[in-house]
CSV table of C-alpha atoms in Angstrom, one decimal:
chain,number,residue,atom,x,y,z
A,1,MET,CA,-5.8,-175.8,-106.8
A,2,ASN,CA,-3.5,-174.0,-109.2
A,3,GLU,CA,-0.5,-175.9,-107.9
A,4,LEU,CA,-1.9,-179.2,-109.1
A,5,ASP,CA,0.0,-180.5,-112.2
A,6,ASN,CA,-3.1,-181.4,-114.2
A,7,PHE,CA,-5.4,-178.6,-113.2
A,8,ILE,CA,-5.9,-175.9,-115.9
A,9,PRO,CA,-8.0,-173.0,-114.6
A,10,LEU,CA,-10.2,-171.0,-117.0
A,11,ILE,CA,-12.3,-168.2,-115.7
A,12,TRP,CA,-15.0,-166.9,-118.0
A,13,GLU,CA,-15.5,-163.4,-116.8
A,14,SER,CA,-18.7,-161.5,-117.6
A,15,ASP,CA,-18.0,-158.3,-115.6
A,16,GLY,CA,-14.7,-156.3,-115.3
A,17,HIS,CA,-12.7,-158.1,-117.9
A,18,PHE,CA,-15.3,-159.6,-120.2
A,19,SER,CA,-14.1,-162.9,-121.7
A,20,PRO,CA,-14.6,-163.5,-125.5
A,21,HIS,CA,-17.1,-166.3,-126.1
A,22,CYS,CA,-18.4,-166.0,-122.5
A,23,SER,CA,-22.0,-165.9,-123.5
A,24,GLU,CA,-21.6,-169.0,-125.8
A,25,ARG,CA,-20.0,-171.0,-123.0
A,26,ASP,CA,-22.7,-169.9,-120.6
A,27,ASN,CA,-25.4,-171.2,-123.0
A,28,MET,CA,-23.4,-174.4,-123.7
A,29,TYR,CA,-23.4,-175.4,-120.1
A,30,ALA,CA,-26.9,-173.9,-119.3
A,31,VAL,CA,-25.3,-171.6,-116.7
A,32,ALA,CA,-28.0,-170.0,-114.5
A,33,GLY,CA,-26.0,-169.1,-111.4
A,34,ILE,CA,-22.4,-168.5,-110.5
A,35,PRO,CA,-20.0,-169.8,-109.6
A,36,HIS,CA,-20.5,-172.6,-112.0
A,37,ALA,CA,-17.5,-175.0,-112.3
A,38,ALA,CA,-17.4,-177.5,-115.1
A,39,PHE,CA,-14.7,-180.1,-114.6
A,40,GLN,CA,-13.5,-181.9,-117.8
A,41,GLY,CA,-16.6,-180.4,-119.4
A,42,GLN,CA,-18.7,-183.1,-117.6
A,43,GLU,CA,-18.9,-182.7,-113.9
A,44,MET,CA,-20.7,-179.6,-112.6
A,45,ILE,CA,-20.4,-177.9,-109.2
A,46,VAL,CA,-22.7,-174.9,-108.8
A,47,GLY,CA,-22.6,-172.3,-106.0
A,48,GLY,CA,-20.0,-171.4,-103.5
A,49,ILE,CA,-19.3,-170.6,-99.9
A,50,GLY,CA,-19.4,-167.0,-98.9
A,51,GLY,CA,-15.9,-166.1,-97.8
A,52,GLY,CA,-15.1,-169.8,-97.7
A,53,ASN,CA,-13.0,-172.2,-99.7
A,54,MET,CA,-14.3,-174.7,-102.2
A,55,TYR,CA,-11.2,-176.9,-102.2
A,56,SER,CA,-12.8,-179.8,-100.4
A,57,TYR,CA,-15.7,-179.8,-102.9
A,58,TYR,CA,-13.5,-179.5,-106.0
A,59,MET,CA,-10.7,-181.9,-105.1
A,60,PRO,CA,-12.8,-185.1,-105.2
A,61,VAL,CA,-14.0,-184.2,-108.7
A,62,TYR,CA,-10.4,-183.4,-109.8
A,63,ASN,CA,-9.4,-186.9,-108.5
A,64,GLN,CA,-12.2,-188.4,-110.5
A,65,PHE,CA,-10.6,-187.4,-113.8
A,66,VAL,CA,-6.9,-187.0,-113.2
A,67,PHE,CA,-6.0,-190.7,-113.8
A,68,ASP,CA,-8.1,-191.1,-116.9
A,69,ASN,CA,-6.2,-192.0,-120.0
A,70,SER,CA,-6.5,-189.6,-122.9
A,71,PRO,CA,-6.6,-190.8,-126.6
A,72,VAL,CA,-4.6,-187.7,-127.5
A,73,TYR,CA,-1.0,-186.7,-126.9
A,74,MET,CA,-0.4,-183.0,-127.2
A,75,ASP,CA,2.7,-180.8,-126.9
A,76,ILE,CA,2.2,-177.1,-127.0
A,77,THR,CA,4.5,-174.1,-127.2
A,78,MET,CA,3.9,-170.3,-127.2
A,79,LEU,CA,6.5,-168.0,-128.6
A,80,THR,CA,6.5,-164.2,-129.1
A,81,ASN,CA,6.3,-163.0,-132.7
A,82,ALA,CA,7.5,-160.1,-134.7
A,83,SER,CA,4.1,-158.4,-134.5
A,84,GLY,CA,4.3,-158.1,-130.7
A,85,GLY,CA,1.8,-161.0,-130.2
A,86,VAL,CA,2.2,-164.7,-129.5
A,87,ASP,CA,2.0,-167.8,-131.6
A,88,ILE,CA,0.6,-171.0,-130.0
A,89,GLU,CA,1.5,-174.3,-131.7
A,90,ALA,CA,0.1,-177.7,-130.7
A,91,ASP,CA,1.7,-180.9,-132.0
A,92,VAL,CA,-0.9,-183.6,-131.7
A,93,VAL,CA,-0.6,-187.4,-132.0
A,94,MET,CA,-3.6,-189.7,-131.6
A,95,THR,CA,-2.7,-192.5,-129.2
A,96,GLY,CA,-6.3,-193.9,-129.2
A,97,ASN,CA,-9.6,-193.3,-131.0
A,98,ILE,CA,-12.1,-190.5,-130.4
A,99,ASN,CA,-15.7,-191.6,-130.9
A,100,THR,CA,-17.4,-188.3,-130.4
A,101,THR,CA,-18.4,-186.0,-133.2
A,102,ASN,CA,-18.2,-182.3,-133.8
A,103,ASN,CA,-14.8,-182.1,-132.1
A,104,LYS,CA,-13.0,-178.8,-132.0
A,105,ILE,CA,-9.6,-177.5,-131.0
A,106,LEU,CA,-9.7,-174.4,-128.9
A,107,PHE,CA,-6.9,-171.9,-128.5
A,108,MET,CA,-7.0,-169.4,-125.5
A,109,LEU,CA,-5.0,-166.9,-123.6
A,110,THR,CA,-5.6,-166.4,-119.9
A,111,TYR,CA,-4.4,-163.5,-117.9
A,112,TYR,CA,-3.7,-163.1,-114.2
A,113,TYR,CA,-5.3,-159.9,-113.1
A,114,SER,CA,-5.5,-160.7,-109.4
A,115,ALA,CA,-5.7,-163.7,-106.9
A,116,THR,CA,-9.5,-163.7,-107.6
A,117,TYR,CA,-9.2,-163.4,-111.3
A,118,CYS,CA,-6.1,-165.5,-111.7
A,119,ALA,CA,-6.9,-167.1,-115.1
A,120,THR,CA,-9.4,-164.8,-117.0
A,121,VAL,CA,-10.0,-166.0,-120.5
A,122,SER,CA,-8.9,-163.0,-122.6
A,123,ARG,CA,-8.4,-164.4,-126.1
A,124,TYR,CA,-10.3,-167.2,-127.8
A,125,HIS,CA,-10.2,-169.1,-131.1
A,126,GLU,CA,-11.8,-172.4,-132.2
A,127,GLU,CA,-11.6,-174.6,-135.3
A,128,PRO,CA,-12.6,-178.1,-136.3
A,129,PHE,CA,-10.5,-181.0,-135.1
A,130,SER,CA,-10.7,-183.8,-137.6
A,131,LEU,CA,-8.3,-186.4,-136.1
A,132,ASN,CA,-10.0,-189.4,-134.6
A,133,LEU,CA,-8.0,-192.5,-135.2
A,134,THR,CA,-4.9,-194.0,-133.5
A,135,GLY,CA,-1.7,-193.0,-135.3
A,136,GLN,CA,-3.0,-189.8,-136.9
A,137,GLU,CA,-1.0,-186.7,-136.2
A,138,ALA,CA,-1.0,-183.0,-137.1
A,139,THR,CA,0.2,-179.6,-136.0
A,140,PHE,CA,-2.3,-176.8,-135.2
A,141,SER,CA,-1.4,-173.2,-134.6
A,142,HIS,CA,-3.0,-169.8,-133.9
A,143,SER,CA,-1.7,-166.3,-133.3
A,144,PHE,CA,-3.1,-163.7,-130.8
A,145,ASP,CA,-2.4,-160.1,-130.3
A,146,LEU,CA,-1.6,-158.8,-126.8
A,147,GLU,CA,-2.7,-155.8,-124.8
A,148,ASN,CA,0.0,-153.2,-124.4
A,149,SER,CA,-0.5,-153.2,-120.6
A,150,TRP,CA,0.0,-157.0,-120.2
A,151,ASP,CA,2.9,-158.5,-118.4
A,152,LEU,CA,4.2,-161.5,-120.3
A,153,GLU,CA,4.7,-163.4,-117.0
A,154,ASN,CA,0.9,-163.2,-116.4
A,155,ILE,CA,-0.1,-164.8,-119.7
A,156,LYS,CA,-0.8,-168.4,-120.2
A,157,GLY,CA,-1.6,-170.2,-123.4
A,158,VAL,CA,-4.2,-173.0,-123.3
A,159,VAL,CA,-5.3,-175.5,-125.9
A,160,LEU,CA,-8.3,-177.8,-125.5
A,161,ILE,CA,-9.7,-180.6,-127.7
A,162,GLN,CA,-13.4,-180.9,-126.9
A,163,THR,CA,-16.5,-182.3,-128.4
A,164,PHE,CA,-19.3,-179.8,-129.1
A,165,THR,CA,-22.0,-182.5,-129.2
A,166,SER,CA,-23.5,-183.1,-125.7
A,167,SER,CA,-22.9,-186.6,-124.3
A,168,GLY,CA,-25.7,-186.3,-121.8
A,169,ASN,CA,-26.7,-184.3,-118.7
A,170,ASP,CA,-25.1,-183.8,-115.3
A,171,TYR,CA,-26.8,-182.8,-112.1
A,172,ASP,CA,-25.4,-181.0,-109.1
A,173,GLY,CA,-27.8,-182.2,-106.4
A,174,SER,CA,-31.1,-180.6,-107.2
A,175,TYR,CA,-29.5,-178.3,-109.7
A,176,GLY,CA,-29.6,-179.1,-113.4
A,177,PRO,CA,-29.7,-180.6,-116.0
A,178,TYR,CA,-26.4,-179.4,-117.3
A,179,PRO,CA,-25.2,-180.6,-120.7
A,180,MET,CA,-21.9,-182.4,-120.7
A,181,TYR,CA,-19.2,-181.7,-123.4
A,182,PRO,CA,-16.2,-184.0,-122.7
A,183,ILE,CA,-12.7,-182.6,-123.1
A,184,HIS,CA,-10.3,-185.1,-124.7
A,185,GLN,CA,-7.1,-183.3,-123.9
A,186,ALA,CA,-5.8,-180.0,-122.6
A,187,GLY,CA,-2.5,-178.3,-122.2
A,188,ILE,CA,-1.2,-175.0,-120.7
A,189,THR,CA,2.1,-173.1,-121.2
A,190,GLY,CA,3.7,-169.8,-120.5
A,191,VAL,CA,5.3,-167.5,-123.0
A,192,THR,CA,8.7,-168.6,-124.3
A,193,LEU,CA,10.8,-165.6,-125.5
A,194,ASP,CA,12.9,-166.2,-128.6
A,195,PRO,CA,16.1,-167.5,-127.0
A,196,ASP,CA,19.5,-165.7,-127.5
A,197,VAL,CA,22.1,-167.7,-129.3
A,198,GLU,CA,25.8,-167.5,-128.3
A,199,LEU,CA,28.6,-168.3,-130.7
A,200,THR,CA,32.4,-168.3,-130.3
A,201,LEU,CA,34.1,-167.0,-133.4
A,202,ILE,CA,37.8,-167.9,-133.7
A,203,HIS,CA,40.1,-165.9,-135.9
A,204,GLN,CA,43.7,-166.3,-137.1
A,205,ASP,CA,46.5,-163.9,-137.1
A,206,ASP,CA,46.4,-161.2,-139.9
A,207,TRP,CA,43.5,-161.1,-142.4
A,208,ASN,CA,40.3,-163.1,-141.8
A,209,ILE,CA,37.0,-163.3,-143.7
A,210,VAL,CA,34.2,-162.5,-141.2
A,211,GLY,CA,30.4,-162.0,-141.4
A,212,LEU,CA,27.4,-161.4,-139.2
A,213,PRO,CA,25.9,-164.8,-138.2
A,214,LEU,CA,23.4,-163.4,-135.6
A,215,GLY,CA,21.0,-160.5,-135.3
A,216,VAL,CA,22.6,-158.0,-132.9
A,217,GLU,CA,21.7,-154.6,-131.6
A,218,ASP,CA,25.1,-153.1,-132.2
A,219,SER,CA,26.9,-154.3,-135.4
A,220,ASP,CA,30.0,-152.0,-135.1
A,221,TYR,CA,33.0,-154.2,-136.0
A,222,LEU,CA,34.9,-153.1,-132.9
A,223,THR,CA,32.0,-154.0,-130.7
A,224,LEU,CA,31.8,-157.5,-132.2
A,225,PHE,CA,35.6,-157.9,-132.6
A,226,PRO,CA,37.2,-155.7,-130.0
A,227,ASP,CA,40.7,-157.2,-130.7
A,228,ALA,CA,40.6,-156.3,-134.4
A,229,ILE,CA,43.0,-153.7,-135.8
A,230,TYR,CA,41.4,-150.3,-136.2
A,231,ASN,CA,40.1,-149.3,-139.7
A,232,THR,CA,40.7,-152.7,-141.3
A,233,LEU,CA,37.1,-153.8,-142.0
A,234,TYR,CA,36.6,-154.0,-145.8
A,235,SER,CA,33.6,-155.2,-147.8
A,236,PHE,CA,34.5,-156.7,-151.2
A,237,GLY,CA,32.8,-157.1,-154.5
A,238,GLU,CA,33.6,-154.4,-157.0
A,239,GLY,CA,36.7,-153.3,-155.2
A,240,TYR,CA,37.3,-153.0,-151.5
A,241,ASN,CA,35.3,-150.5,-149.4
A,242,LEU,CA,36.2,-149.5,-145.8
A,243,GLU,CA,33.3,-150.2,-143.5
A,244,THR,CA,32.5,-149.7,-139.8
A,245,GLU,CA,29.4,-152.0,-139.4
A,246,LEU,CA,28.6,-155.5,-140.4
A,247,VAL,CA,25.4,-156.3,-142.4
A,248,GLU,CA,23.6,-159.6,-142.6
A,249,GLY,CA,24.6,-161.6,-145.6
A,250,ILE,CA,27.7,-159.6,-146.4
A,251,GLY,CA,31.3,-160.9,-146.2
A,252,TYR,CA,34.2,-158.8,-145.0
A,253,TRP,CA,38.0,-158.8,-144.6
A,254,LEU,CA,39.1,-157.9,-141.1
A,255,ARG,CA,42.6,-157.9,-139.7
A,256,PHE,CA,43.9,-159.0,-136.4
A,257,ASP,CA,47.3,-158.9,-134.8
A,258,GLY,CA,47.1,-162.4,-133.4
A,259,TYR,CA,45.2,-165.6,-132.9
A,260,GLY,CA,42.1,-165.3,-130.7
A,261,SER,CA,38.3,-165.6,-130.3
A,262,ASN,CA,35.3,-163.5,-129.6
A,263,ASP,CA,31.9,-164.4,-128.2
A,264,MET,CA,28.8,-163.1,-130.0
A,265,ILE,CA,25.3,-163.2,-128.5
A,266,GLY,CA,22.2,-162.4,-130.6
A,267,ASP,CA,19.1,-163.8,-132.3
A,268,ASP,CA,19.2,-166.6,-134.8
A,269,PHE,CA,18.4,-165.6,-138.4
A,270,GLU,CA,15.4,-167.5,-139.8
A,271,GLU,CA,16.8,-166.9,-143.3
A,272,ILE,CA,19.9,-165.3,-144.7
A,273,THR,CA,20.4,-163.9,-148.2
A,274,ILE,CA,24.1,-164.0,-149.2
A,275,THR,CA,25.3,-161.1,-151.5
């Protein structure tokens, strides 16, 4: 079912890759046997088919909820950060009213370990969600560290808005009762790497003032401006100093023997101090 647009798998693992908050989720839904599937936090299907496929059982329940209108609009992003982890940000706008109490916003990372454990919950954080009226909006965020062995392509960020006050009980045939905790909205995203920025820098004939507008791995002036005249990069302040590398926030004189341009690719600076 992973190919369905509005299906967000969350596997709470209690064996090989133990999921944080797994015991709390088990208690929340009164889990007594596995597999125990909770759709939208409300509809339970317990048990499975040995060596078989549960698609025909799960699909009708998915269809039961997929066309429901949510009172919440949510846009989520997940970027890598300077600490080697990820930052998840959720922009939330209330398009309707939420009438439940004890609502929370949940941030999670899932990891694809195998076809069987394709969405193991591997990081978890929850906090109160106070929005409940049409027109309210806010941005929520949380950061997670990553395991060194993880492949970024196998990581998904998930955000849920869910009530933690039971709205009643559900039964799966003779199994139950299972408390229901409705989910008001959910979103999933992959990791977005900080994108490279490409600039075209135009220079005139003879002397030009140049600087370093992007973060680059190699800031040698002939790497950045291969058509510059050799030994003509000068910083200026208290006199002129011959340089070979450009530094962020510093201006330089550099000489060219003709009009031209150079393409520079690098990371955008969040903040530049000019000296």
